Short mmCIF file of C-alpha atoms in Angstrom, two decimals:
data_model
loop_
_atom_site.label_atom_id
_atom_site.label_comp_id
_atom_site.label_asym_id
_atom_site.label_seq_id
_atom_site.Cartn_x
_atom_site.Cartn_y
_atom_site.Cartn_z
CA MET A 22 83.80 -6.02 13.40
CA ASN A 23 83.42 -8.97 11.01
CA GLU A 24 84.19 -11.31 13.88
CA HIS A 25 81.11 -10.19 15.82
CA ILE A 26 78.90 -10.83 12.82
CA LEU A 27 80.28 -14.31 12.35
CA GLN A 28 79.69 -15.13 16.01
CA ALA A 29 76.04 -13.94 15.77
CA ILE A 30 75.18 -16.49 13.08
CA PRO A 31 73.65 -19.58 14.70
CA GLN A 32 75.07 -22.98 13.91
CA LEU A 33 72.77 -25.45 12.19
CA GLU A 34 72.50 -28.97 13.34
CA GLY A 35 73.75 -31.74 11.16
CA ASN A 36 71.50 -33.78 8.87
CA VAL A 37 67.91 -33.25 10.04
CA PRO A 38 65.48 -35.75 8.48
CA PRO A 39 62.64 -34.15 6.36
CA GLU A 40 60.00 -36.09 8.31
CA THR A 41 60.61 -33.71 11.19
CA PHE A 42 59.08 -30.82 9.19
CA MET A 43 56.06 -32.76 7.88
CA ALA A 44 52.65 -32.45 9.49
CA SER A 45 52.32 -34.93 12.26
CA ASP A 46 48.73 -35.81 11.42
CA PHE A 47 47.05 -35.55 8.00
CA GLN A 48 43.63 -35.51 9.68
CA GLU A 49 44.39 -32.15 11.28
CA LEU A 50 44.85 -30.61 7.85
CA ILE A 51 41.56 -32.07 6.62
CA ILE A 52 39.69 -30.81 9.70
CA CYS A 53 41.16 -27.32 9.32
CA GLY A 54 40.29 -27.25 5.62
CA LEU A 55 36.71 -28.34 6.31
CA GLY A 56 36.39 -25.72 9.04
CA VAL A 57 37.50 -22.96 6.69
CA ALA A 58 35.19 -24.24 3.92
CA LEU A 59 32.19 -24.37 6.28
CA GLY A 60 32.96 -20.87 7.53
CA LEU A 61 33.09 -19.50 3.97
CA ALA A 62 29.89 -21.36 3.04
CA GLY A 63 28.16 -19.88 6.09
CA LEU A 64 29.22 -16.38 5.09
CA GLY A 65 27.99 -16.97 1.54
CA ILE A 66 24.60 -18.23 2.74
CA ARG A 67 24.28 -15.28 5.10
CA ARG A 68 25.00 -12.85 2.27
CA VAL A 69 22.43 -14.49 -0.02
CA LEU A 70 19.78 -14.41 2.72
CA ARG A 71 20.44 -10.72 3.38
CA ARG A 72 20.04 -9.91 -0.32
CA LYS A 73 16.77 -11.84 -0.50
CA ALA A 74 15.46 -10.09 2.61
CA LYS A 75 16.39 -6.72 1.15
CA LYS A 76 14.67 -7.57 -2.16
CA LEU A 77 11.55 -8.72 -0.32
CA GLN A 78 11.54 -5.51 1.69
CA HIS A 79 11.77 -3.45 -1.51
CA ALA A 80 9.20 -5.65 -3.23
CA SER A 81 6.70 -5.06 -0.44
CA LEU A 82 6.81 -1.31 -1.05
CA THR A 83 4.40 0.27 -3.49
CA PRO A 84 5.94 2.18 -6.39
CA GLN A 85 4.94 5.43 -4.67
CA GLN A 86 6.59 4.38 -1.39
CA GLN A 87 9.74 3.32 -3.22
CA ALA A 88 9.89 6.64 -5.09
CA GLU A 89 9.35 8.58 -1.86
CA ARG A 90 12.09 6.60 -0.12
CA GLU A 91 14.51 7.38 -2.97
CA LEU A 92 13.48 11.06 -2.88
CA ASP A 93 14.12 11.17 0.88
CA GLU A 94 17.59 9.70 0.35
CA LEU A 95 18.28 12.27 -2.36
CA ALA A 96 17.07 15.09 -0.09
CA GLU A 97 19.63 14.00 2.50
CA GLN A 98 22.47 14.01 -0.05
CA LEU A 99 21.63 17.24 -1.92
CA PRO A 100 23.94 16.46 -4.87
CA PRO A 101 24.96 18.98 -7.58
CA LEU A 102 22.23 19.91 -10.07
CA ARG A 103 23.34 17.64 -12.92
CA GLU A 104 23.63 14.59 -10.69
CA CYS A 105 20.31 15.46 -9.07
CA SER A 106 18.59 15.77 -12.45
CA LEU A 107 19.93 12.35 -13.48
CA LYS A 108 18.75 10.72 -10.26
CA LEU A 109 15.34 12.41 -10.33
CA SER A 110 14.84 11.35 -13.93
CA MET A 111 15.62 7.74 -12.97
CA ILE A 112 13.25 7.90 -9.99
CA ILE A 113 10.41 9.18 -12.19
CA ARG A 114 11.14 6.64 -14.92
CA ARG A 115 11.30 3.75 -12.43
CA PHE A 116 8.02 4.94 -10.92
CA LEU A 117 6.34 5.20 -14.34
CA THR A 118 7.58 1.74 -15.29
CA SER A 119 6.23 0.08 -12.16
CA GLN A 120 3.14 2.23 -11.53
CA VAL A 121 1.67 2.77 -15.00
CA LYS A 122 3.63 0.14 -16.98
CA ASP A 123 5.27 2.71 -19.27
CA ALA A 124 8.52 1.73 -21.01
CA ALA A 125 10.23 4.98 -19.97
CA MET A 126 12.87 3.19 -17.91
CA TYR A 127 14.25 1.36 -20.90
CA GLU A 128 14.52 4.25 -23.35
CA THR A 129 16.79 7.19 -23.96
CA HIS A 130 15.25 10.62 -23.61
CA GLU A 131 15.03 10.97 -27.39
CA GLU A 132 13.28 7.61 -27.78
CA PHE A 133 10.91 8.53 -24.99
CA CYS A 134 10.03 11.88 -26.63
CA HIS A 135 9.50 10.42 -30.10
CA ARG A 136 7.42 7.41 -29.09
CA MET A 137 3.83 7.88 -30.23
CA ASP A 138 2.25 6.28 -27.17
CA THR A 139 4.47 8.02 -24.63
CA LEU A 140 2.63 8.37 -21.32
CA SER A 141 -0.58 6.99 -22.85
CA THR A 142 -1.07 4.75 -19.80
CA LEU A 143 -0.79 7.78 -17.53
CA PRO A 144 -3.95 9.59 -16.40
CA ILE A 145 -4.68 12.48 -18.77
CA ALA A 146 -4.51 15.03 -15.96
CA CYS A 147 -0.86 14.09 -15.28
CA ARG A 148 0.64 13.86 -18.75
CA TYR A 149 1.58 17.51 -19.25
CA GLU A 150 3.22 17.90 -15.84
CA THR A 151 5.11 14.63 -16.23
CA ARG A 152 6.43 15.60 -19.65
CA PHE A 153 7.30 19.10 -18.39
CA ILE A 154 9.34 17.83 -15.43
CA LEU A 155 11.14 15.20 -17.51
CA GLU A 156 11.99 17.83 -20.15
CA ARG A 157 13.40 20.19 -17.48
CA LEU A 158 15.48 17.41 -15.97
CA ALA A 159 16.79 16.37 -19.39
CA ASP A 160 17.69 19.97 -20.17
CA MET A 161 19.67 20.24 -16.92
CA LYS A 162 21.31 16.90 -17.58
CA TYR A 163 22.41 17.72 -21.13
CA ARG A 164 23.51 21.28 -20.38
CA GLY A 165 25.92 19.83 -17.85
CA ILE A 166 25.07 22.15 -14.97
CA THR A 167 27.44 21.02 -12.24
CA GLN A 168 26.94 23.81 -9.72
CA GLN A 169 25.83 23.10 -6.19
CA ASP A 170 22.44 24.72 -5.48
CA PRO A 171 20.75 23.01 -2.51
CA GLN A 172 17.69 25.26 -2.72
CA GLN A 173 16.97 24.38 -6.36
CA VAL A 174 17.67 20.71 -5.64
CA ARG A 175 15.08 20.77 -2.85
CA VAL A 176 12.56 22.42 -5.20
CA LEU A 177 13.15 19.75 -7.87
CA ILE A 178 12.79 16.98 -5.30
CA GLU A 179 9.50 18.40 -4.01
CA GLU A 180 8.17 18.87 -7.56
CA THR A 181 8.99 15.23 -8.27
CA ARG A 182 7.35 14.16 -5.01
CA GLY A 183 4.25 16.15 -5.98
CA LEU A 184 4.19 14.50 -9.41
CA VAL A 185 4.38 11.01 -7.90
CA THR A 186 1.54 11.86 -5.52
CA LEU A 187 -0.52 13.44 -8.32
CA ILE A 188 -0.16 10.37 -10.55
CA THR A 189 -1.08 7.99 -7.71
CA LYS A 190 -4.16 10.02 -6.73
CA ALA A 191 -5.28 10.42 -10.35
CA GLN A 192 -5.01 6.68 -10.87
CA GLU A 193 -7.02 6.02 -7.72
CA GLU A 194 -9.69 8.48 -8.89
CA GLU A 195 -9.82 6.86 -12.34
CA ALA A 196 -10.12 3.41 -10.76
CA ALA A 197 -12.92 4.61 -8.47
CA ALA A 198 -14.75 6.21 -11.42
CA ALA A 199 -14.37 3.03 -13.48
CA ALA A 200 -15.70 0.96 -10.57
CA ALA A 201 -18.69 3.30 -10.22
CA ILE A 202 -19.42 3.08 -13.96
CA ALA A 203 -19.15 -0.70 -13.84
CA LYS A 204 -21.52 -0.77 -10.90
CA VAL A 205 -24.06 1.39 -12.73
CA GLN A 206 -23.77 -0.75 -15.86
CA LYS A 207 -24.56 -3.89 -13.85
CA LEU A 208 -27.84 -2.39 -12.72
#
């Protein structure tokens, strides 16, 4: 049995010079290296351009459109209640930050509640409903409700959608009223 193994081992040639194993042309290595580097650079540039295009696409959306897009995505996912309350709270806070320049996005719930000028930039007609929805979402978040309830999630999403629409319309009405007053004052 050992004899068969010994016969299967190939015989090596005598002294083979190391130059045989070296690359025949150094230029080939340089060209291959440059090709790989250019390929990686092209992929990097493509990635950067895609990110910029995506940012420009998001930047061209109004705060209301962005909030509605995020609400549509959330409606497709229908996450558990706690996760939904977290995401809805972030959507509202992002909307408030960009639409009415409120600092809600950068505060904890406690800081938001204790700030004296909370929601002061929001139209008066929307302040109570905004505070009410944010309080409900915070309550769900802190109670740690993890159950899956698609029906309640849909209700919360639609309430948030209604709030975003209400704020936008109230701001448009306030702007129209201010323009009318300014027009009258000019006369």
